[in-house]
C-alpha positions as a Python dict, from the first residue, in 0.01 Angstrom:
ca = {
    (1, 'M'): (0, 0, 0),
    (2, 'N'): (48, -246, -285),
    (3, 'A'): (-127, -150, -607),
    (4, 'L'): (-421, -352, -738),
    (5, 'L'): (-334, -235, -1091),
    (6, 'E'): (-14, -110, -1247),
    (7, 'M'): (19, 0, -1610),
    (8, 'Q'): (388, 35, -1691),
    (9, 'G'): (531, 219, -1991),
    (10, 'I'): (217, 187, -2206),
    (11, 'S'): (258, 314, -2565),
    (12, 'K'): (6, 280, -2847),
    (13, 'H'): (16, 386, -3214),
    (14, 'F'): (-257, 437, -3474),
    (15, 'A'): (-153, 466, -3838),
    (16, 'G'): (182, 610, -3741),
    (17, 'V'): (35, 852, -3484),
    (18, 'K'): (137, 796, -3122),
    (19, 'A'): (-179, 799, -2904),
    (20, 'L'): (-1, 692, -2585),
    (21, 'S'): (365, 744, -2501),
    (22, 'D'): (522, 562, -2204),
    (23, 'V'): (219, 610, -1978),
    (24, 'T'): (238, 494, -1616),
    (25, 'F'): (-77, 452, -1411),
    (26, 'A'): (-160, 269, -1088),
    (27, 'V'): (-473, 205, -882),
    (28, 'R'): (-479, 95, -518),
    (29, 'P'): (-739, -145, -373),
    (30, 'G'): (-1063, 30, -280),
    (31, 'E'): (-949, 356, -438),
    (32, 'I'): (-1142, 595, -660),
    (33, 'H'): (-879, 712, -907),
    (34, 'A'): (-978, 984, -1152),
    (35, 'L'): (-824, 1006, -1498),
    (36, 'V'): (-854, 1350, -1658),
    (37, 'G'): (-731, 1529, -1967),
    (38, 'E'): (-848, 1706, -2279),
    (39, 'N'): (-1026, 1517, -2553),
    (40, 'G'): (-762, 1326, -2745),
    (41, 'A'): (-526, 1311, -2445),
    (42, 'G'): (-544, 929, -2449),
    (43, 'K'): (-775, 850, -2156),
    (44, 'S'): (-1017, 620, -2339),
    (45, 'T'): (-732, 461, -2535),
    (46, 'L'): (-550, 375, -2213),
    (47, 'M'): (-863, 214, -2069),
    (48, 'K'): (-921, 15, -2387),
    (49, 'V'): (-569, -121, -2352),
    (50, 'L'): (-644, -216, -1991),
    (51, 'S'): (-974, -387, -2068),
    (52, 'G'): (-849, -588, -2366),
    (53, 'V'): (-1037, -395, -2633),
    (54, 'Y'): (-686, -335, -2770),
    (55, 'P'): (-534, -681, -2704),
    (56, 'H'): (-187, -766, -2587),
    (57, 'G'): (54, -731, -2875),
    (58, 'S'): (-113, -420, -3015),
    (59, 'Y'): (65, -195, -2762),
    (60, 'D'): (399, -172, -2581),
    (61, 'G'): (434, -193, -2205),
    (62, 'A'): (297, -416, -1929),
    (63, 'I'): (-25, -454, -1729),
    (64, 'V'): (12, -593, -1376),
    (65, 'F'): (-309, -686, -1191),
    (66, 'D'): (-311, -850, -849),
    (67, 'G'): (68, -874, -862),
    (68, 'E'): (79, -1072, -1190),
    (69, 'E'): (145, -951, -1542),
    (70, 'R'): (-169, -992, -1754),
    (71, 'R'): (-192, -1029, -2129),
    (72, 'F'): (-558, -980, -2215),
    (73, 'S'): (-661, -1111, -2557),
    (74, 'D'): (-1007, -954, -2543),
    (75, 'I'): (-1256, -792, -2307),
    (76, 'N'): (-1379, -1129, -2179),
    (77, 'A'): (-1032, -1201, -2044),
    (78, 'S'): (-1027, -880, -1837),
    (79, 'E'): (-1386, -926, -1718),
    (80, 'S'): (-1300, -1275, -1589),
    (81, 'L'): (-1069, -1103, -1337),
    (82, 'G'): (-1336, -849, -1238),
    (83, 'I'): (-1217, -556, -1453),
    (84, 'I'): (-1540, -408, -1591),
    (85, 'I'): (-1547, -109, -1825),
    (86, 'I'): (-1844, 112, -1912),
    (87, 'H'): (-1756, 285, -2237),
    (88, 'Q'): (-1859, 636, -2327),
    (89, 'E'): (-2024, 483, -2635),
    (90, 'L'): (-2332, 291, -2520),
    (91, 'A'): (-2330, -81, -2599),
    (92, 'L'): (-2698, -166, -2572),
    (93, 'V'): (-2932, -346, -2812),
    (94, 'P'): (-3219, -98, -2875),
    (95, 'L'): (-3491, -355, -2953),
    (96, 'L'): (-3424, -570, -2646),
    (97, 'S'): (-3568, -496, -2304),
    (98, 'I'): (-3368, -348, -2018),
    (99, 'A'): (-3356, -689, -1847),
    (100, 'E'): (-3243, -864, -2166),
    (101, 'N'): (-2966, -608, -2216),
    (102, 'I'): (-2836, -644, -1861),
    (103, 'F'): (-2823, -1024, -1869),
    (104, 'I'): (-2760, -1077, -2240),
    (105, 'A'): (-2427, -1251, -2182),
    (106, 'N'): (-2495, -1446, -1862),
    (107, 'P'): (-2866, -1485, -1772),
    (108, 'P'): (-2954, -1672, -1449),
    (109, 'G'): (-3099, -2017, -1505),
    (110, 'R'): (-3043, -2393, -1481),
    (111, 'F'): (-2979, -2663, -1736),
    (112, 'G'): (-2970, -2412, -2019),
    (113, 'I'): (-3315, -2271, -1935),
    (114, 'I'): (-3334, -1901, -1847),
    (115, 'D'): (-3507, -1821, -1519),
    (116, 'R'): (-3711, -1522, -1637),
    (117, 'G'): (-3847, -1456, -1290),
    (118, 'A'): (-3495, -1427, -1153),
    (119, 'V'): (-3394, -1204, -1446),
    (120, 'H'): (-3688, -971, -1377),
    (121, 'Q'): (-3629, -956, -1000),
    (122, 'R'): (-3253, -906, -1027),
    (123, 'T'): (-3304, -632, -1287),
    (124, 'K'): (-3543, -449, -1055),
    (125, 'E'): (-3283, -459, -780),
    (126, 'L'): (-3009, -327, -1009),
    (127, 'L'): (-3229, -49, -1147),
    (128, 'A'): (-3319, 58, -794),
    (129, 'K'): (-2949, 69, -711),
    (130, 'V'): (-2879, 315, -995),
    (131, 'G'): (-3198, 514, -931),
    (132, 'L'): (-3383, 421, -1251),
    (133, 'D'): (-3759, 388, -1214),
    (134, 'E'): (-3840, 182, -1524),
    (135, 'S'): (-3993, -159, -1582),
    (136, 'P'): (-3737, -430, -1663),
    (137, 'D'): (-3953, -512, -1966),
    (138, 'T'): (-3919, -164, -2119),
    (139, 'L'): (-3741, -163, -2455),
    (140, 'V'): (-3414, 32, -2448),
    (141, 'T'): (-3517, 217, -2765),
    (142, 'N'): (-3806, 373, -2572),
    (143, 'I'): (-3591, 545, -2310),
    (144, 'G'): (-3365, 848, -2347),
    (145, 'V'): (-2988, 851, -2366),
    (146, 'G'): (-2954, 947, -1999),
    (147, 'K'): (-3154, 648, -1883),
    (148, 'Q'): (-2966, 425, -2124),
    (149, 'Q'): (-2644, 525, -1947),
    (150, 'L'): (-2797, 410, -1619),
    (151, 'V'): (-2884, 76, -1779),
    (152, 'E'): (-2518, 42, -1882),
    (153, 'I'): (-2413, 101, -1522),
    (154, 'A'): (-2667, -153, -1395),
    (155, 'K'): (-2532, -401, -1652),
    (156, 'A'): (-2180, -352, -1516),
    (157, 'L'): (-2301, -399, -1160),
    (158, 'S'): (-2453, -736, -1253),
    (159, 'K'): (-2099, -874, -1285),
    (160, 'K'): (-1847, -948, -1008),
    (161, 'V'): (-1659, -620, -1007),
    (162, 'R'): (-1316, -568, -856),
    (163, 'L'): (-1210, -272, -1068),
    (164, 'L'): (-1484, -62, -1227),
    (165, 'I'): (-1388, 172, -1512),
    (166, 'L'): (-1637, 448, -1590),
    (167, 'D'): (-1576, 658, -1902),
    (168, 'E'): (-1782, 979, -1866),
    (169, 'P'): (-2057, 801, -1667),
    (170, 'T'): (-2246, 1118, -1568),
    (171, 'A'): (-2227, 1295, -1904),
    (172, 'S'): (-2591, 1209, -1980),
    (173, 'L'): (-2726, 1238, -1627),
    (174, 'S'): (-2905, 1512, -1437),
    (175, 'E'): (-2740, 1663, -1131),
    (176, 'K'): (-2956, 1450, -902),
    (177, 'D'): (-2874, 1125, -1084),
    (178, 'S'): (-2507, 1221, -1107),
    (179, 'A'): (-2494, 1276, -732),
    (180, 'A'): (-2659, 937, -674),
    (181, 'L'): (-2399, 767, -895),
    (182, 'L'): (-2109, 935, -715),
    (183, 'D'): (-2257, 821, -383),
    (184, 'L'): (-2271, 471, -530),
    (185, 'L'): (-1899, 487, -612),
    (186, 'L'): (-1832, 582, -251),
    (187, 'E'): (-2035, 277, -142),
    (188, 'F'): (-1822, 59, -369),
    (189, 'K'): (-1512, 211, -213),
    (190, 'A'): (-1638, 115, 134),
    (191, 'Q'): (-1686, -240, 4),
    (192, 'G'): (-1326, -252, -120),
    (193, 'I'): (-1409, -211, -491),
    (194, 'A'): (-1169, 13, -683),
    (195, 'S'): (-1292, 253, -950),
    (196, 'I'): (-1134, 448, -1234),
    (197, 'L'): (-1339, 759, -1311),
    (198, 'I'): (-1291, 940, -1642),
    (199, 'S'): (-1479, 1268, -1635),
    (200, 'H'): (-1466, 1624, -1761),
    (201, 'K'): (-1679, 1736, -1465),
    (202, 'L'): (-1399, 1840, -1236),
    (203, 'N'): (-1630, 1927, -949),
    (204, 'E'): (-1740, 1562, -943),
    (205, 'V'): (-1383, 1440, -969),
    (206, 'S'): (-1274, 1656, -676),
    (207, 'K'): (-1570, 1536, -470),
    (208, 'V'): (-1499, 1161, -478),
    (209, 'A'): (-1145, 1095, -605),
    (210, 'D'): (-864, 977, -380),
    (211, 'R'): (-608, 1051, -649),
    (212, 'I'): (-619, 1227, -987),
    (213, 'T'): (-391, 1139, -1279),
    (214, 'V'): (-362, 1394, -1558),
    (215, 'L'): (-287, 1294, -1917),
    (216, 'R'): (-180, 1541, -2184),
    (217, 'D'): (-98, 1454, -2544),
    (218, 'G'): (-76, 1083, -2462),
    (219, 'R'): (165, 1125, -2169),
    (220, 'T'): (133, 1112, -1791),
    (221, 'V'): (170, 1468, -1663),
    (222, 'D'): (112, 1426, -1289),
    (223, 'T'): (-77, 1232, -1022),
    (224, 'L'): (-234, 1449, -752),
    (225, 'D'): (-310, 1306, -408),
    (226, 'C'): (-641, 1441, -278),
    (227, 'H'): (-560, 1330, 77),
    (228, 'D'): (-308, 1613, 96),
    (229, 'G'): (-597, 1858, 75),
    (230, 'A'): (-863, 1964, -172),
    (231, 'V'): (-726, 1995, -524),
    (232, 'E'): (-846, 2315, -687),
    (233, 'E'): (-1006, 2286, -1030),
    (234, 'D'): (-782, 2559, -1173),
    (235, 'R'): (-477, 2354, -1079),
    (236, 'I'): (-615, 2048, -1260),
    (237, 'I'): (-710, 2255, -1565),
    (238, 'S'): (-366, 2413, -1582),
    (239, 'K'): (-205, 2069, -1595),
    (240, 'M'): (-458, 1942, -1850),
    (241, 'V'): (-418, 2220, -2104),
    (242, 'D'): (-69, 2349, -2013),
    (243, 'R'): (-203, 2699, -1972),
    (244, 'D'): (-406, 2899, -1721),
    (245, 'L'): (-773, 2956, -1796),
    (246, 'E'): (-843, 3292, -1640),
    (247, 'H'): (-1212, 3265, -1716),
    (248, 'R'): (-1425, 2958, -1785),
    (249, 'Y'): (-1663, 3156, -2005),
    (250, 'P'): (-1557, 3413, -2267),
    (251, 'K'): (-1663, 3771, -2208),
    (252, 'R'): (-1928, 3915, -2436),
    (253, 'E'): (-2119, 4239, -2476),
    (254, 'P'): (-2462, 4132, -2606),
    (255, 'N'): (-2635, 4334, -2876),
    (256, 'I'): (-2987, 4194, -2874),
    (257, 'G'): (-3237, 4296, -3140),
    (258, 'G'): (-3599, 4217, -3215),
    (259, 'P'): (-3766, 3874, -3223),
    (260, 'I'): (-3632, 3638, -3488),
    (261, 'F'): (-3806, 3308, -3400),
    (262, 'K'): (-4128, 3245, -3215),
    (263, 'V'): (-4359, 2954, -3140),
    (264, 'T'): (-4705, 3000, -2991),
    (265, 'N'): (-4927, 2748, -2813),
    (266, 'W'): (-4697, 2461, -2909),
    (267, 'S'): (-4807, 2113, -2800),
    (268, 'A'): (-4689, 1760, -2871),
    (269, 'Y'): (-4790, 1412, -2761),
    (270, 'H'): (-4575, 1106, -2696),
    (271, 'P'): (-4492, 916, -3018),
    (272, 'L'): (-4595, 580, -2868),
    (273, 'H'): (-4864, 682, -2621),
    (274, 'S'): (-5104, 911, -2803),
    (275, 'E'): (-5295, 1001, -2487),
    (276, 'R'): (-4986, 1140, -2312),
    (277, 'Q'): (-4925, 1511, -2371),
    (278, 'V'): (-4554, 1586, -2321),
    (279, 'I'): (-4528, 1947, -2445),
    (280, 'R'): (-4805, 2164, -2305),
    (281, 'N'): (-4911, 2482, -2487),
    (282, 'V'): (-4565, 2640, -2489),
    (283, 'D'): (-4493, 2997, -2596),
    (284, 'F'): (-4127, 3060, -2676),
    (285, 'E'): (-3930, 3341, -2839),
    (286, 'V'): (-3571, 3405, -2943),
    (287, 'R'): (-3437, 3749, -3040),
    (288, 'R'): (-3160, 3844, -3280),
    (289, 'G'): (-2819, 3819, -3119),
    (290, 'E'): (-2961, 3647, -2812),
    (291, 'I'): (-2843, 3330, -2638),
    (292, 'V'): (-3140, 3168, -2464),
    (293, 'G'): (-3089, 2879, -2223),
    (294, 'I'): (-3344, 2612, -2139),
    (295, 'A'): (-3297, 2462, -1792),
    (296, 'G'): (-3477, 2169, -1637),
    (297, 'L'): (-3435, 1824, -1490),
    (298, 'M'): (-3420, 1503, -1692),
    (299, 'G'): (-3768, 1431, -1826),
    (300, 'A'): (-3877, 1796, -1820),
    (301, 'G'): (-3940, 1791, -2196),
    (302, 'R'): (-3653, 2009, -2317),
    (303, 'T'): (-3522, 1773, -2585),
    (304, 'E'): (-3874, 1669, -2686),
    (305, 'F'): (-3969, 2034, -2734),
    (306, 'A'): (-3662, 2105, -2946),
    (307, 'M'): (-3707, 1796, -3162),
    (308, 'S'): (-4078, 1858, -3214),
    (309, 'I'): (-3994, 2205, -3344),
    (310, 'F'): (-3719, 2075, -3571),
    (311, 'G'): (-3930, 1918, -3844),
    (312, 'R'): (-4146, 1720, -3603),
    (313, 'S'): (-3854, 1486, -3536),
    (314, 'W'): (-4025, 1372, -3218),
    (315, 'G'): (-4386, 1328, -3114),
    (316, 'Q'): (-4728, 1315, -3271),
    (317, 'K'): (-5038, 1535, -3280),
    (318, 'I'): (-4810, 1839, -3284),
    (319, 'T'): (-4994, 2171, -3293),
    (320, 'G'): (-4899, 2536, -3264),
    (321, 'R'): (-4782, 2829, -3470),
    (322, 'A'): (-4422, 2909, -3568),
    (323, 'E'): (-4279, 3233, -3708),
    (324, 'M'): (-3939, 3334, -3841),
    (325, 'E'): (-3875, 3708, -3869),
    (326, 'G'): (-4246, 3775, -3824),
    (327, 'R'): (-4363, 3541, -4102),
    (328, 'P'): (-4534, 3202, -4054),
    (329, 'I'): (-4308, 2906, -4136),
    (330, 'D'): (-4372, 2541, -4210),
    (331, 'L'): (-4191, 2306, -3971),
    (332, 'S'): (-4367, 1988, -4079),
    (333, 'T'): (-4047, 1816, -4202),
    (334, 'V'): (-3678, 1842, -4124),
    (335, 'R'): (-3603, 1971, -4474),
    (336, 'R'): (-3862, 2247, -4437),
    (337, 'A'): (-3731, 2339, -4094),
    (338, 'I'): (-3379, 2373, -4236),
    (339, 'D'): (-3509, 2579, -4529),
    (340, 'A'): (-3690, 2804, -4279),
    (341, 'G'): (-3358, 2877, -4105),
    (342, 'L'): (-3353, 2631, -3815),
    (343, 'A'): (-3068, 2399, -3718),
    (344, 'Y'): (-3064, 2145, -3435),
    (345, 'V'): (-2752, 1988, -3280),
    (346, 'T'): (-2877, 1671, -3112),
    (347, 'E'): (-2769, 1559, -2765),
    (348, 'D'): (-2691, 1213, -2908),
    (349, 'R'): (-2424, 1287, -3165),
    (350, 'K'): (-2332, 923, -3224),
    (351, 'Q'): (-2679, 791, -3304),
    (352, 'L'): (-2850, 1096, -3449),
    (353, 'G'): (-2585, 1353, -3535),
    (354, 'L'): (-2317, 1173, -3735),
    (355, 'L'): (-2244, 899, -3985),
    (356, 'L'): (-1960, 748, -3785),
    (357, 'A'): (-1842, 519, -4066),
    (358, 'E'): (-1810, 814, -4308),
    (359, 'D'): (-1525, 1062, -4319),
    (360, 'I'): (-1526, 1415, -4177),
    (361, 'R'): (-1566, 1568, -4524),
    (362, 'K'): (-1900, 1395, -4590),
    (363, 'N'): (-2037, 1463, -4243),
    (364, 'V'): (-1962, 1836, -4259),
    (365, 'T'): (-2151, 1885, -4586),
    (366, 'L'): (-2433, 1637, -4523),
    (367, 'A'): (-2704, 1883, -4415),
    (368, 'N'): (-2648, 2122, -4706),
    (369, 'L'): (-2567, 1908, -5009),
    (370, 'P'): (-2723, 2154, -5261),
    (371, 'A'): (-2445, 2401, -5175),
    (372, 'I'): (-2177, 2162, -5304),
    (373, 'A'): (-2379, 1981, -5571),
    (374, 'P'): (-2462, 2206, -5867),
    (375, 'G'): (-2678, 2010, -6109),
    (376, 'R'): (-2721, 1744, -5836),
    (377, 'I'): (-2365, 1621, -5884),
    (378, 'I'): (-2133, 1669, -5586),
    (379, 'D'): (-1834, 1889, -5663),
    (380, 'D'): (-1559, 1693, -5486),
    (381, 'M'): (-1317, 1986, -5476),
    (382, 'K'): (-1578, 2222, -5333),
    (383, 'E'): (-1673, 1962, -5073),
    (384, 'L'): (-1307, 1928, -4979),
    (385, 'R'): (-1263, 2306, -4948),
    (386, 'V'): (-1571, 2340, -4727),
    (387, 'A'): (-1465, 2056, -4497),
    (388, 'S'): (-1107, 2183, -4476),
    (389, 'D'): (-1234, 2532, -4393),
    (390, 'Y'): (-1446, 2405, -4103),
    (391, 'R'): (-1164, 2182, -3986),
    (392, 'G'): (-953, 2495, -3942),
    (393, 'R'): (-1227, 2718, -3803),
    (394, 'M'): (-1345, 2461, -3547),
    (395, 'H'): (-994, 2336, -3458),
    (396, 'I'): (-1089, 1975, -3531),
    (397, 'R'): (-798, 1749, -3437),
    (398, 'C'): (-763, 1491, -3713),
    (399, 'H'): (-513, 1350, -3961),
    (400, 'S'): (-716, 1490, -4252),
    (401, 'V'): (-1078, 1550, -4349),
    (402, 'F'): (-1073, 1201, -4498),
    (403, 'Q'): (-1041, 1047, -4151),
    (404, 'E'): (-1333, 829, -4039),
    (405, 'T'): (-1548, 1034, -3801),
    (406, 'G'): (-1599, 744, -3560),
    (407, 'K'): (-1223, 739, -3494),
    (408, 'L'): (-1228, 1094, -3352),
    (409, 'S'): (-1250, 1176, -2982),
    (410, 'G'): (-1589, 1282, -2844),
    (411, 'G'): (-1502, 1651, -2842),
    (412, 'N'): (-1384, 1649, -3202),
    (413, 'Q'): (-1695, 1457, -3309),
    (414, 'Q'): (-1902, 1733, -3150),
    (415, 'K'): (-1712, 1992, -3350),
    (416, 'V'): (-1794, 1801, -3669),
    (417, 'V'): (-2165, 1805, -3577),
    (418, 'L'): (-2148, 2180, -3516),
    (419, 'S'): (-1970, 2229, -3848),
    (420, 'K'): (-2242, 2035, -4028),
    (421, 'W'): (-2515, 2267, -3905),
    (422, 'L'): (-2315, 2589, -3934),
    (423, 'F'): (-2269, 2505, -4302),
    (424, 'T'): (-2648, 2541, -4345),
    (425, 'D'): (-2612, 2908, -4236),
    (426, 'P'): (-2906, 2894, -3993),
    (427, 'K'): (-3090, 3193, -3852),
    (428, 'V'): (-3158, 3006, -3528),
    (429, 'L'): (-2935, 2731, -3392),
    (430, 'I'): (-3066, 2495, -3122),
    (431, 'L'): (-2785, 2327, -2926),
    (432, 'D'): (-2890, 2028, -2713),
    (433, 'E'): (-2620, 1954, -2452),
    (434, 'P'): (-2351, 2101, -2682),
    (435, 'T'): (-2059, 2039, -2444),
    (436, 'R'): (-2154, 1699, -2306),
    (437, 'G'): (-1845, 1482, -2273),
    (438, 'I'): (-1611, 1762, -2381),
    (439, 'D'): (-1305, 1886, -2195),
    (440, 'V'): (-1272, 2237, -2054),
    (441, 'G'): (-1048, 2361, -2334),
    (442, 'A'): (-1288, 2246, -2607),
    (443, 'K'): (-1582, 2383, -2410),
    (444, 'Y'): (-1427, 2729, -2414),
    (445, 'E'): (-1383, 2706, -2792),
    (446, 'I'): (-1749, 2612, -2837),
    (447, 'Y'): (-1860, 2896, -2610),
    (448, 'C'): (-1662, 3132, -2832),
    (449, 'I'): (-1837, 2994, -3139),
    (450, 'I'): (-2176, 3043, -2971),
    (451, 'N'): (-2082, 3404, -2894),
    (452, 'E'): (-1972, 3462, -3254),
    (453, 'L'): (-2305, 3332, -3383),
    (454, 'A'): (-2497, 3562, -3151),
    (455, 'D'): (-2276, 3857, -3242),
    (456, 'A'): (-2357, 3785, -3608),
    (457, 'G'): (-2726, 3841, -3531),
    (458, 'K'): (-2835, 3479, -3510),
    (459, 'G'): (-3055, 3340, -3236),
    (460, 'V'): (-2900, 3063, -3026),
    (461, 'V'): (-3089, 2823, -2797),
    (462, 'V'): (-2883, 2619, -2551),
    (463, 'I'): (-3028, 2320, -2368),
    (464, 'S'): (-2795, 2213, -2088),
    (465, 'S'): (-2808, 2009, -1768),
    (466, 'E'): (-2512, 2206, -1632),
    (467, 'M'): (-2655, 2513, -1464),
    (468, 'P'): (-2318, 2691, -1432),
    (469, 'E'): (-2287, 2664, -1809),
    (470, 'L'): (-2626, 2827, -1867),
    (471, 'L'): (-2548, 3097, -1613),
    (472, 'G'): (-2209, 3157, -1775),
    (473, 'I'): (-2315, 3203, -2139),
    (474, 'C'): (-2686, 3287, -2161),
    (475, 'D'): (-2859, 3625, -2189),
    (476, 'R'): (-3187, 3474, -2076),
    (477, 'I'): (-3282, 3141, -1915),
    (478, 'C'): (-3620, 2971, -1948),
    (479, 'V'): (-3703, 2699, -1697),
    (480, 'M'): (-3896, 2391, -1809),
    (481, 'N'): (-4082, 2138, -1597),
    (482, 'E'): (-4332, 1871, -1704),
    (483, 'G'): (-4349, 1999, -2060),
    (484, 'A'): (-4417, 2365, -1979),
    (485, 'F'): (-4211, 2675, -1906),
    (486, 'V'): (-4243, 2758, -1537),
    (487, 'G'): (-3998, 3045, -1505),
    (488, 'E'): (-3783, 3293, -1693),
    (489, 'F'): (-3484, 3497, -1580),
    (490, 'T'): (-3241, 3737, -1739),
    (491, 'G'): (-2880, 3620, -1733),
    (492, 'T'): (-2784, 3877, -1470),
    (493, 'E'): (-3074, 3791, -1239),
    (494, 'A'): (-3057, 3412, -1269),
    (495, 'S'): (-2899, 3186, -1008),
    (496, 'Q'): (-2897, 2813, -945),
    (497, 'E'): (-3122, 2863, -644),
    (498, 'K'): (-3383, 3057, -842),
    (499, 'I'): (-3380, 2804, -1125),
    (500, 'M'): (-3426, 2511, -887),
    (501, 'R'): (-3703, 2695, -703),
    (502, 'A'): (-3883, 2748, -1034),
    (503, 'I'): (-3843, 2380, -1125),
    (504, 'M'): (-3990, 2271, -794),
    (505, 'R'): (-4294, 2494, -833),
    (506, 'K'): (-4519, 2290, -1060),
    (507, 'G'): (-4800, 2447, -1251),
    (508, 'E'): (-4868, 2685, -1535),
    (509, 'Q'): (-4622, 2940, -1671),
    (510, 'R'): (-4538, 3223, -1436),
    (511, 'P'): (-4393, 3564, -1513),
    (512, 'M'): (-4031, 3623, -1430),
    (513, 'E'): (-4116, 3871, -1155),
    (514, 'A'): (-4314, 3609, -965),
    (515, 'L'): (-4010, 3385, -933),
    (516, 'A'): (-3730, 3636, -888),
}
């Protein structure tokens, strides 16, 4: 079968560093072709070359599409041929509505007049296709990052797609929404639309991909044909990291002590709709040396709960009592929450966790400036030592700590966020989707860091949409639904089936025994 796309001998340099080296990659018509590799392997760079983000002349090699060599000057040139890319970084305007974002470049209308009725109706159809139950008039800023990803996908579907490139499309989605998106890709395949799927979720890749190309260190390692039989995840991982991963989750012998952090009767209302109670009279406790997971579907209130605790970063009319080591603490501001011993790693590292235009050095020290600024003047050498130390400890791949943080891969950006909060020396660390968009090798490193924190006597709270992750690293798992905890299991007793059964049973909190 003739290829729809061929990328031949693609090489790309950044400031003397080779990001891609003689990469070959091809996609057949109507094929779902997965592109996998560790963070920094070159996946996103290769797709930016293909889509014209990096224009012809900025790389070596050739792009052949539909049998003709193409020299894209920008993304508009590739889109004109039906090559549509959805970047891992969202490209939405927060203060515009969903409908305005989807049709911002090409709204339906006649004689220069926008047909707002057609915009509204077409948006509803697209949102239904991606499984998003929101009004087209809703402002993007008022929906979570997961729903924003669905808007991005709907925006891509509004164009005439021949080759759809999805860079970590399910990273922000629940299992249900992820499954719906994968089914959508299979529908596209039946319609003859080809797709390139970049994902760290290898179970999803194995489910839908016809072929899998593995990149490592900017080079093509292998292309696996899934029609020859199911490709085992361990085989893919071995090619990605050039080593066998005997275990996905590091072994640990927990040494759990007494309670370190506790909230009682905690409630919070929606920041825009004061009548809507989102967090409902929650009681929650973390012990020394304990890793506690919070499971739940999208919209269950997990992130809202965490942010309301962390200096009332989310919500209004927040009530409840908080204690650290048995003493009442004031969580009324972020600064006071940090001083009390809390740290919160946000799920949205790009918007809320980092200053992308600043270098690694400044981001690492940002949350604890007093530690490097005696007399309120920053000690540049001390700041450099701290950043360099965390660069080594966290294995951050970068040219130097003076590198712009926005130029790092997603996994390395996440390590910078973790470094920033570890530098505050917290007693309790809340991690919201800590491994989202991160490859298996980097995930293992972060799991090791989580274990080290727990072994040091700190309390760790992990919010994750990946149930295997919670089951693999947590000592205890609390299940949240509709703003309340509806189940609790020890790590040894928990299972995906029990967690889902607890989620589906709506109502007040139940003891663990009632759900086991």
